[in-house]
GROMACS .gro file of N, CA and C in nm:
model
  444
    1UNK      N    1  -1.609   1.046   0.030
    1UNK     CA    2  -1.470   1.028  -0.007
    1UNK      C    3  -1.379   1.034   0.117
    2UNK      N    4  -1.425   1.117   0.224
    2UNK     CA    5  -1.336   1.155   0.351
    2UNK      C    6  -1.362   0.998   0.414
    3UNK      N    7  -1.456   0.968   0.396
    3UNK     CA    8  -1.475   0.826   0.505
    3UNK      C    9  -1.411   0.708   0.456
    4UNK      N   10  -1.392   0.662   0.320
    4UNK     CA   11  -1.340   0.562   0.229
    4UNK      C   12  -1.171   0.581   0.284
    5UNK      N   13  -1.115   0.671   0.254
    5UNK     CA   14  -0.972   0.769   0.287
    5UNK      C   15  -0.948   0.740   0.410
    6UNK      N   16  -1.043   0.778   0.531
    6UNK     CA   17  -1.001   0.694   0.677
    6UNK      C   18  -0.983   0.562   0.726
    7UNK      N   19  -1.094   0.503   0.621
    7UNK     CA   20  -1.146   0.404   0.666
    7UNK      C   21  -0.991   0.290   0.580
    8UNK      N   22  -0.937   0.375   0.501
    8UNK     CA   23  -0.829   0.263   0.457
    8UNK      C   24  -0.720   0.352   0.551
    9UNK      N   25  -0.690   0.423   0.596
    9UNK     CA   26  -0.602   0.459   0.667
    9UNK      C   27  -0.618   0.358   0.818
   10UNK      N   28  -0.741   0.307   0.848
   10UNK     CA   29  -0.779   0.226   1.006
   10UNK      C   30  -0.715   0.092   0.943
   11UNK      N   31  -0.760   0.051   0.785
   11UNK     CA   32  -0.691  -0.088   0.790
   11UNK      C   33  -0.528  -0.110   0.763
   12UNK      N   34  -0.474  -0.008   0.714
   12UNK     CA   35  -0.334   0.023   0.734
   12UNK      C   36  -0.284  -0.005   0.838
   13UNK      N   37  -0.314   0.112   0.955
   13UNK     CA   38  -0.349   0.075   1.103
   13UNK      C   39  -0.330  -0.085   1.144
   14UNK      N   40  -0.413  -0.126   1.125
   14UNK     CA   41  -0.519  -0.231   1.154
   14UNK      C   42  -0.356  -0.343   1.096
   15UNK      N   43  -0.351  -0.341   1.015
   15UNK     CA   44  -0.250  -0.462   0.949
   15UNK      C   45  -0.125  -0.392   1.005
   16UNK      N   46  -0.069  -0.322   1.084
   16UNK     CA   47   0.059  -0.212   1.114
   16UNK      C   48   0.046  -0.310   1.268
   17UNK      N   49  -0.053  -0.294   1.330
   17UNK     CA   50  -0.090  -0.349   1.468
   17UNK      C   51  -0.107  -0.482   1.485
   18UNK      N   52  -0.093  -0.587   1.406
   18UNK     CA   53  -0.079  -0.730   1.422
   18UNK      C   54   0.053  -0.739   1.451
   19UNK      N   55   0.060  -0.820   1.571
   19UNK     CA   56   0.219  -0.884   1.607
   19UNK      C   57   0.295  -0.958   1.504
   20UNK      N   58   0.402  -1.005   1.512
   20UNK     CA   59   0.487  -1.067   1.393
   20UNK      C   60   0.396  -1.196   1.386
   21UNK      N   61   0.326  -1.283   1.531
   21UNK     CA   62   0.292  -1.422   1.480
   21UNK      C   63   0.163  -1.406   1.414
   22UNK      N   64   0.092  -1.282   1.427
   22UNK     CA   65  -0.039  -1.227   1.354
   22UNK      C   66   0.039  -1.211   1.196
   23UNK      N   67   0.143  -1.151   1.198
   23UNK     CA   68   0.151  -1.106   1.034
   23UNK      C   69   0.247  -1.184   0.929
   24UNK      N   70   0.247  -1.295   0.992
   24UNK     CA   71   0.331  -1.399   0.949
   24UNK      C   72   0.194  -1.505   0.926
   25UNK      N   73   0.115  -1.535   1.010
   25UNK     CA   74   0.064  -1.632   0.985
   25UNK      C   75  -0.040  -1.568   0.876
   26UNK      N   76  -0.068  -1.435   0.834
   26UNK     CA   77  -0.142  -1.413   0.782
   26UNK      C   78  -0.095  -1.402   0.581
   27UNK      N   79   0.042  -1.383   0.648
   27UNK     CA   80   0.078  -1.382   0.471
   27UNK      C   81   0.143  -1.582   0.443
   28UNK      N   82   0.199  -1.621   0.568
   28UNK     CA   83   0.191  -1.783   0.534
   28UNK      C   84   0.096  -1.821   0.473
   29UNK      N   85  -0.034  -1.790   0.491
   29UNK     CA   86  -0.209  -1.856   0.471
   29UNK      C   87  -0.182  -1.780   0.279
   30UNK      N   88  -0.171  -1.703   0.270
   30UNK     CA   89  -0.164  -1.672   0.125
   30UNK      C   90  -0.052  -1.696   0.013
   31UNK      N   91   0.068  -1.732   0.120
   31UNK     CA   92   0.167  -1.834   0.006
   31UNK      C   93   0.069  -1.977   0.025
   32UNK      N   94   0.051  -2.029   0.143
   32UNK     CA   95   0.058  -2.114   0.108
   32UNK      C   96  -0.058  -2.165  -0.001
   33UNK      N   97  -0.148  -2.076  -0.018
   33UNK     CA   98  -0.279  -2.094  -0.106
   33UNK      C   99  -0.239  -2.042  -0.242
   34UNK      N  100  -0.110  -1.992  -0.255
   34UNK     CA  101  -0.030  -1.955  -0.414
   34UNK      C  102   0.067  -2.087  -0.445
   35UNK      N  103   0.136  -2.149  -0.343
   35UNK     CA  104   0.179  -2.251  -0.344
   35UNK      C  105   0.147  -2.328  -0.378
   36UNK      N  106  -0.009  -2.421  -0.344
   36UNK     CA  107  -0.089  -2.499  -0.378
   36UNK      C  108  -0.151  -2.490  -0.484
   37UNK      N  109  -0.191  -2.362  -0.530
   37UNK     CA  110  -0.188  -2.349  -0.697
   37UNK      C  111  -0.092  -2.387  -0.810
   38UNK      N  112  -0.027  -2.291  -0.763
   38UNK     CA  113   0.092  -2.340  -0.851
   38UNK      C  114   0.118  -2.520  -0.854
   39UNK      N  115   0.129  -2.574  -0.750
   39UNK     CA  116   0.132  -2.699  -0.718
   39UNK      C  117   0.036  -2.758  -0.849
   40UNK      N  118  -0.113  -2.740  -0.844
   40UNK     CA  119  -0.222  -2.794  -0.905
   40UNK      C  120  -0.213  -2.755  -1.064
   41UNK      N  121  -0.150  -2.611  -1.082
   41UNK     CA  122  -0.163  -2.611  -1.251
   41UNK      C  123  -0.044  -2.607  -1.294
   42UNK      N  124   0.091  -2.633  -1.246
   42UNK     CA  125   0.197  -2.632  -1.299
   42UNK      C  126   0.286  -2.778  -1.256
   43UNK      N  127   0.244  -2.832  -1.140
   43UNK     CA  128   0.306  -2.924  -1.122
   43UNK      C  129   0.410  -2.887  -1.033
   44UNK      N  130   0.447  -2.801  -0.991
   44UNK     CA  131   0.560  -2.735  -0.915
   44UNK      C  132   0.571  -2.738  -0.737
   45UNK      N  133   0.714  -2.789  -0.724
   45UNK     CA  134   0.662  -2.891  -0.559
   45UNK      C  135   0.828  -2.746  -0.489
   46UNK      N  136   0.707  -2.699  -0.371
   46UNK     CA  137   0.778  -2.586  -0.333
   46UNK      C  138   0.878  -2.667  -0.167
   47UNK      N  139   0.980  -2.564  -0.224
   47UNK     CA  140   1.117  -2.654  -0.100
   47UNK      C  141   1.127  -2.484   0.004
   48UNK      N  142   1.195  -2.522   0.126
   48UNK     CA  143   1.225  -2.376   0.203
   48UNK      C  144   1.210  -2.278   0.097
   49UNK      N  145   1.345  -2.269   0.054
   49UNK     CA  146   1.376  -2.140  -0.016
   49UNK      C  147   1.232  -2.091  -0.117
   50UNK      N  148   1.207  -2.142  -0.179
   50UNK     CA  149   1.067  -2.094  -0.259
   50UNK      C  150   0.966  -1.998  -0.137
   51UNK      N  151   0.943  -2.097  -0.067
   51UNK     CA  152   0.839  -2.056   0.022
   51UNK      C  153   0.912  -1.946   0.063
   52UNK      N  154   1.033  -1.930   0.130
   52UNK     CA  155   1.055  -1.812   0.188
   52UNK      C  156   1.051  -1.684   0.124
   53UNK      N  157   1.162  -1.733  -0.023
   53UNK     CA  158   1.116  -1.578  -0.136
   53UNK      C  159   0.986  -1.580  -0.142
   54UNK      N  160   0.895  -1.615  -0.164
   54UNK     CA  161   0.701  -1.609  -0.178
   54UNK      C  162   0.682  -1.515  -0.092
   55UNK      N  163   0.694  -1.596   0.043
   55UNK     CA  164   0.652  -1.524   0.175
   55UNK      C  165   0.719  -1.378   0.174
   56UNK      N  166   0.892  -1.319   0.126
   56UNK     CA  167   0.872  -1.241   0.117
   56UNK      C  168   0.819  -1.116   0.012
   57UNK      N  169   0.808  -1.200  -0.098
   57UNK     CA  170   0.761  -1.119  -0.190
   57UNK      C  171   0.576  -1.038  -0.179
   58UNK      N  172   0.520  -1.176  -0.145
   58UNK     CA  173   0.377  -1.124  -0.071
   58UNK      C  174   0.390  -1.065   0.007
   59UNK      N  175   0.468  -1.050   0.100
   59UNK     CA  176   0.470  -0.908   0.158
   59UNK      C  177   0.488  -0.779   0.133
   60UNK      N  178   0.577  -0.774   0.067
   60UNK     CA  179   0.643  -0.662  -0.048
   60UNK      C  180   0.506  -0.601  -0.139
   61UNK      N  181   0.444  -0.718  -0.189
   61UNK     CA  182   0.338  -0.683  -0.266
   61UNK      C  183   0.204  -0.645  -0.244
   62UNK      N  184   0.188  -0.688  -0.088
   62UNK     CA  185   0.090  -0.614   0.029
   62UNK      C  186   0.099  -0.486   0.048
   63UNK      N  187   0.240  -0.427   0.091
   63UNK     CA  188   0.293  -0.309   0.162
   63UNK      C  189   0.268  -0.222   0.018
   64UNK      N  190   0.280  -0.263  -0.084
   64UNK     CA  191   0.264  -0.179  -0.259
   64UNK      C  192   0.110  -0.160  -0.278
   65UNK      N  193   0.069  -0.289  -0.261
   65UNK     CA  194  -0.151  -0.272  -0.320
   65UNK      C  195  -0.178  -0.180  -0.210
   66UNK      N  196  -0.151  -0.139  -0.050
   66UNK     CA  197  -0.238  -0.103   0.024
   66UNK      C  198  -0.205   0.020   0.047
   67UNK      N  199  -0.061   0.045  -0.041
   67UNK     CA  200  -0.067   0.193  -0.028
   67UNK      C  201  -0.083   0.255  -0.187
   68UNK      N  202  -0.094   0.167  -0.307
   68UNK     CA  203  -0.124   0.200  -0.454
   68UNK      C  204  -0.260   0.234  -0.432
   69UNK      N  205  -0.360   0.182  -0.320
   69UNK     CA  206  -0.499   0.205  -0.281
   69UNK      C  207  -0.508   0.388  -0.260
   70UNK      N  208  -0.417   0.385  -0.160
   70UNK     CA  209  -0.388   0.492  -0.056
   70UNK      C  210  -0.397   0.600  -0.126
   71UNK      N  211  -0.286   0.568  -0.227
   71UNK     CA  212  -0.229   0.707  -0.376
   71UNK      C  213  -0.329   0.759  -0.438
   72UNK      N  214  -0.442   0.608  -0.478
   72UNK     CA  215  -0.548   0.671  -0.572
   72UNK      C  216  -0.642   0.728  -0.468
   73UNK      N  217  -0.688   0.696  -0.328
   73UNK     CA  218  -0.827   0.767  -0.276
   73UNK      C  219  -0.760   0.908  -0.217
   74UNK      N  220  -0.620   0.896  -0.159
   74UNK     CA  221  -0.588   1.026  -0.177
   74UNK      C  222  -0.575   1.172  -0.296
   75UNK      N  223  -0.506   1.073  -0.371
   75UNK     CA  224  -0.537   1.186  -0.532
   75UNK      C  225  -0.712   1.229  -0.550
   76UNK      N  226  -0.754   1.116  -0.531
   76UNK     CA  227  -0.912   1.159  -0.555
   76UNK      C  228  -0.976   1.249  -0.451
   77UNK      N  229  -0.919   1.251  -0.369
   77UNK     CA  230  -0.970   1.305  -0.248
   77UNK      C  231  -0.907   1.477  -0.237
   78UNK      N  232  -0.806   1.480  -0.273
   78UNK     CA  233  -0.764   1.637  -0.322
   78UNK      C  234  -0.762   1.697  -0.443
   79UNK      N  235  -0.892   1.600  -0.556
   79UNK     CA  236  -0.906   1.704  -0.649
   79UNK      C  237  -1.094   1.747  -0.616
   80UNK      N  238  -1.080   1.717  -0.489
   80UNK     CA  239  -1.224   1.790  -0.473
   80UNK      C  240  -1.232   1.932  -0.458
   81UNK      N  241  -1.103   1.962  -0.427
   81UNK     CA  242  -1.066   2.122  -0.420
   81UNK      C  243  -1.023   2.159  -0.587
   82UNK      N  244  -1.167   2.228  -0.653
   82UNK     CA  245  -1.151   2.261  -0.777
   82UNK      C  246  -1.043   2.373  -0.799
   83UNK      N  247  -1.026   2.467  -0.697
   83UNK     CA  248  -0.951   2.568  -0.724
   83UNK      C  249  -0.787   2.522  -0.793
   84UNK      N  250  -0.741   2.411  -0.760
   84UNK     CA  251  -0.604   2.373  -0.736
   84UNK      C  252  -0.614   2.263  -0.857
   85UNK      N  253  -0.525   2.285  -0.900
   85UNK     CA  254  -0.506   2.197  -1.074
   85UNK      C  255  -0.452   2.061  -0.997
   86UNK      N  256  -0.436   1.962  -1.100
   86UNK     CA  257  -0.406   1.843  -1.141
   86UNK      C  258  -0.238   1.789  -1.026
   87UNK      N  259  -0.145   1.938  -1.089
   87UNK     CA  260  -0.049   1.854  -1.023
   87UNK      C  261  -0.041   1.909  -0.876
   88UNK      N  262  -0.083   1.998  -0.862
   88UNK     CA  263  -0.106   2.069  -0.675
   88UNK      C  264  -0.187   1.927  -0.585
   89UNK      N  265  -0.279   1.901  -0.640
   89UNK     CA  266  -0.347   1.780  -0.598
   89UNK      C  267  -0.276   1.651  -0.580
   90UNK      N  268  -0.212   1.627  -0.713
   90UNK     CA  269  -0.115   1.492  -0.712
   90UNK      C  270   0.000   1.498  -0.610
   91UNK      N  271   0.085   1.612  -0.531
   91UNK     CA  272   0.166   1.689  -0.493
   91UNK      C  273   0.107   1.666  -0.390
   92UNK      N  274   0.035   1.753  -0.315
   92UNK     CA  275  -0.011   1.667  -0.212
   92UNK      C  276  -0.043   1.565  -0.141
   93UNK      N  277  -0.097   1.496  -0.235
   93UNK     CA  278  -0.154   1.331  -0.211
   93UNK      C  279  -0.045   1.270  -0.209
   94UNK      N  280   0.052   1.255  -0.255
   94UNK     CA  281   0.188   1.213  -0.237
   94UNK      C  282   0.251   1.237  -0.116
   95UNK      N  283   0.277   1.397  -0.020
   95UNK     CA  284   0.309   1.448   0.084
   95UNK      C  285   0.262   1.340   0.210
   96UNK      N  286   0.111   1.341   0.153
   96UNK     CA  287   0.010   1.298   0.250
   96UNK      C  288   0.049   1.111   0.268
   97UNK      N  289   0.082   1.109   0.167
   97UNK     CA  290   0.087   0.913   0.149
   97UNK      C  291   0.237   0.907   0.175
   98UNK      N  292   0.343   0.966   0.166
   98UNK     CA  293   0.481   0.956   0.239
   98UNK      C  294   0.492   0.965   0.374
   99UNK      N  295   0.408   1.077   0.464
   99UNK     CA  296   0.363   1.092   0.579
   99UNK      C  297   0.317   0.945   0.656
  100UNK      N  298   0.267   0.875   0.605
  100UNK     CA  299   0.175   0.757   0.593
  100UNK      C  300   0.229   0.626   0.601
  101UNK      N  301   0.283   0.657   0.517
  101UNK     CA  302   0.420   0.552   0.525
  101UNK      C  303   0.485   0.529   0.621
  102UNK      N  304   0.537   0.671   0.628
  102UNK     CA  305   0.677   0.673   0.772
  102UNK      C  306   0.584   0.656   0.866
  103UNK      N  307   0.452   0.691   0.911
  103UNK     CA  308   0.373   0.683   1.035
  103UNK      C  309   0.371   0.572   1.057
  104UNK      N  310   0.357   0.481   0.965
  104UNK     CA  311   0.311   0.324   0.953
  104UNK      C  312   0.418   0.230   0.972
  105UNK      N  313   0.541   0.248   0.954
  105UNK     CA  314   0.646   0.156   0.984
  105UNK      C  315   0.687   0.261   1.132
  106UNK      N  316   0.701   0.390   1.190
  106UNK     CA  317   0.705   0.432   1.316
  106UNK      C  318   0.620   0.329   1.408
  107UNK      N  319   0.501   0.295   1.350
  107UNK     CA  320   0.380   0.268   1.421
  107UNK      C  321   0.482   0.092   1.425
  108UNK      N  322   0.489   0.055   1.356
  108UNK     CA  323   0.525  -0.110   1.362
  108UNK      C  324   0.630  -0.097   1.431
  109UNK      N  325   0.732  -0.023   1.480
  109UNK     CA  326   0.802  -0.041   1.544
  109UNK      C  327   0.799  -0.081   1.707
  110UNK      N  328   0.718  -0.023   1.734
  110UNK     CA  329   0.652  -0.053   1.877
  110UNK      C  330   0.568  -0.149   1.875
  111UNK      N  331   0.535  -0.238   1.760
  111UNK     CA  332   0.459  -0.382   1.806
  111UNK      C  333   0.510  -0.450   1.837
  112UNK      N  334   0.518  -0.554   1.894
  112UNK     CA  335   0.599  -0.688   1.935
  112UNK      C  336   0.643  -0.745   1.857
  113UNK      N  337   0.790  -0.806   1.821
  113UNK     CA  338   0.825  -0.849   1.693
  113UNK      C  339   0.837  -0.793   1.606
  114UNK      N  340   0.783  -0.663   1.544
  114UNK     CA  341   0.784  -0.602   1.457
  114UNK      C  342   0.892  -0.488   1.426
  115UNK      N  343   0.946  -0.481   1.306
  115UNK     CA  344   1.074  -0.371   1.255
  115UNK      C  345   0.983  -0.258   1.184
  116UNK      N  346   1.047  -0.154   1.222
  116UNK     CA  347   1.042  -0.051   1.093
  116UNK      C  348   1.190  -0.068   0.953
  117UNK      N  349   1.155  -0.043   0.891
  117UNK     CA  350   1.257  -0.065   0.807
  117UNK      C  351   1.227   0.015   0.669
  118UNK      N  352   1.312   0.077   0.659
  118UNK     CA  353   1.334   0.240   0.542
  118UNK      C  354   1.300   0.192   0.371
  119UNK      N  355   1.331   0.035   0.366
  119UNK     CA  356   1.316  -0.004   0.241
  119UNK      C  357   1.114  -0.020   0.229
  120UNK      N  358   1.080  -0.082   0.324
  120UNK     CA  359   0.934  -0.043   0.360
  120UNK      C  360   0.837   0.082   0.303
  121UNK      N  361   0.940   0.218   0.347
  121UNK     CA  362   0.864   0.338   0.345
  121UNK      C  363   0.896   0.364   0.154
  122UNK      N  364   0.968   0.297   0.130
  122UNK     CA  365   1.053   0.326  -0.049
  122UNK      C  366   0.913   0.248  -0.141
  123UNK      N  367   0.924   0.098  -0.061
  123UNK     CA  368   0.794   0.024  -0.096
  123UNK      C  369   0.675   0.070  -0.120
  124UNK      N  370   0.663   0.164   0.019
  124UNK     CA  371   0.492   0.218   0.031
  124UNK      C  372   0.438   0.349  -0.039
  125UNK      N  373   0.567   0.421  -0.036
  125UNK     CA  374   0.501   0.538  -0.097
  125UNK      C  375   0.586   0.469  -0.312
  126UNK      N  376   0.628   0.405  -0.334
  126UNK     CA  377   0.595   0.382  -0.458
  126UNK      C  378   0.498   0.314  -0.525
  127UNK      N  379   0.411   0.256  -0.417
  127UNK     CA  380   0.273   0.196  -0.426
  127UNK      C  381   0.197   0.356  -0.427
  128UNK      N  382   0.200   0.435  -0.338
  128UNK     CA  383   0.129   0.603  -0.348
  128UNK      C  384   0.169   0.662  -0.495
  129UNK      N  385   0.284   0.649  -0.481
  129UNK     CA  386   0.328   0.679  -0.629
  129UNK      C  387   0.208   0.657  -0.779
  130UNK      N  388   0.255   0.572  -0.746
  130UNK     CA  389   0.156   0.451  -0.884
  130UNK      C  390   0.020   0.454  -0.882
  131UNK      N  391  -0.030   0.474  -0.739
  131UNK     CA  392  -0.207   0.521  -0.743
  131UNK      C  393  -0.235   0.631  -0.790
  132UNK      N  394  -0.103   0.731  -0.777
  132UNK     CA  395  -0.143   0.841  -0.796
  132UNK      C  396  -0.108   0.858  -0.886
  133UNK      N  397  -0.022   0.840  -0.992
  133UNK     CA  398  -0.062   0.841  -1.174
  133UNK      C  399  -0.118   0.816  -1.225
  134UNK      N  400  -0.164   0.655  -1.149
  134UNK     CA  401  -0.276   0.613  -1.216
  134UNK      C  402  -0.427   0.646  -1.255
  135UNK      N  403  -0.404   0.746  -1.100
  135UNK     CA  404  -0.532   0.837  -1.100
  135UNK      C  405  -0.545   0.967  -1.217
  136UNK      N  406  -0.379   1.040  -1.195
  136UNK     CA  407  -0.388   1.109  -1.293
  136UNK      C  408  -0.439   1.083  -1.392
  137UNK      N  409  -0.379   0.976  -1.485
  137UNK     CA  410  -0.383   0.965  -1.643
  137UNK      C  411  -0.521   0.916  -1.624
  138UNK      N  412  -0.590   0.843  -1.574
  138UNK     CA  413  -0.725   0.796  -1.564
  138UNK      C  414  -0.823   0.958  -1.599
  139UNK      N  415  -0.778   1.035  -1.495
  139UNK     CA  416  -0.863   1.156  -1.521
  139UNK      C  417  -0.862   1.245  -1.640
  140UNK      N  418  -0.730   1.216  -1.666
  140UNK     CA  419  -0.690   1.291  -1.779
  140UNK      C  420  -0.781   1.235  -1.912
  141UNK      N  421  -0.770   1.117  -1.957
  141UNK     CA  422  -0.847   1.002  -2.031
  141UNK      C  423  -0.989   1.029  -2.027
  142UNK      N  424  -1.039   1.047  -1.926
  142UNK     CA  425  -1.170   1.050  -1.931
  142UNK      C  426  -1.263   1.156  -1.904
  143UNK      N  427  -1.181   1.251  -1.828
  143UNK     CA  428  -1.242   1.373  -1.798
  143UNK      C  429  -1.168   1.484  -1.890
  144UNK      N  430  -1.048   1.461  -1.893
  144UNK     CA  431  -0.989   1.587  -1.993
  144UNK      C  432  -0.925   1.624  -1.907
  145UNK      N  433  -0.803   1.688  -1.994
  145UNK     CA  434  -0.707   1.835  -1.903
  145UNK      C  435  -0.757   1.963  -1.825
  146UNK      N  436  -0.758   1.966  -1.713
  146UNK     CA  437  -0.801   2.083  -1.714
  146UNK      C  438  -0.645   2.179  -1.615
  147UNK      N  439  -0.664   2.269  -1.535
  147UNK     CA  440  -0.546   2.365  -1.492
  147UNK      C  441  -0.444   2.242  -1.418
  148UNK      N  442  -0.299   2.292  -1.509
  148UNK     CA  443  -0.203   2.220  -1.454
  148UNK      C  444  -0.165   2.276  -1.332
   0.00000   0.00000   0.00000
């Protein structure tokens, strides 16, 4: 569990440390392959403005999945400490994934091209957020209540 937990903390990293023409061309390549769908089953012929809201919404929705990841292997990762109930665990993992956040847009600030920007860290840890309920109620569902 400790290695899964780093190992998405390196690709955090890892996508934090691409320059703007690295992280532009990398979410361009995925509008434009949502674009071309849409194109093929709807008929729908994309102008600037489309593409640009896309482009930024896939981003938005990157910075949410890779830290909704974050929320759940962290929650999972601090209920290995049986002593400490449900929400001490969730409480933490949250601490830990806000930390994470701000490290991660600190960290983009010093790439080339790249901003930190506060709406970012709101983005990322409500992606932590959401892993980490999701984890809750998941456990709750299937394993049962145990010390709040």
């Amino acid at each position: 569990m400790y290695l899964s937990t780093i190992y998405h903390y390196s690709t955090i990293y890892r996508f934090s440390a691409a320059t703007a023409a690295e992280s532009t061309a990398q979410s361009d390549s995925v509008v434009l392959r949502l674009v071309n769908a849409a194109t093929v089953l709807f008929g729908i012929s994309a102008d600037r403005t489309i593409l640009w809201d896309a482009e930024f919404i896939v981003r938005k929705l990157a910075h949410f999945t890779i830290f909704f990841i974050l929320g759940f292997l962290l929650t999972m990762l601090s209920q290995t400490d049986k002593r400490s109930g449900l929400c001490k665990c969730a409480a933490r993992a949250l601490l830990c994934g806000l930390f994470g956040a701000a490290f991660d847009e600190w960290h983009q600030y010093f790439v080339p091209g790249r901003s930190a920007e506060v709406r970012d860290i709101c983005i990322d840890f409500l992606g932590v957020l959401t892993g980490c309920t999701v984890f809750c109620a998941m456990r709750r569902i299937f394993v049962g209540y145990d010390n709040v």
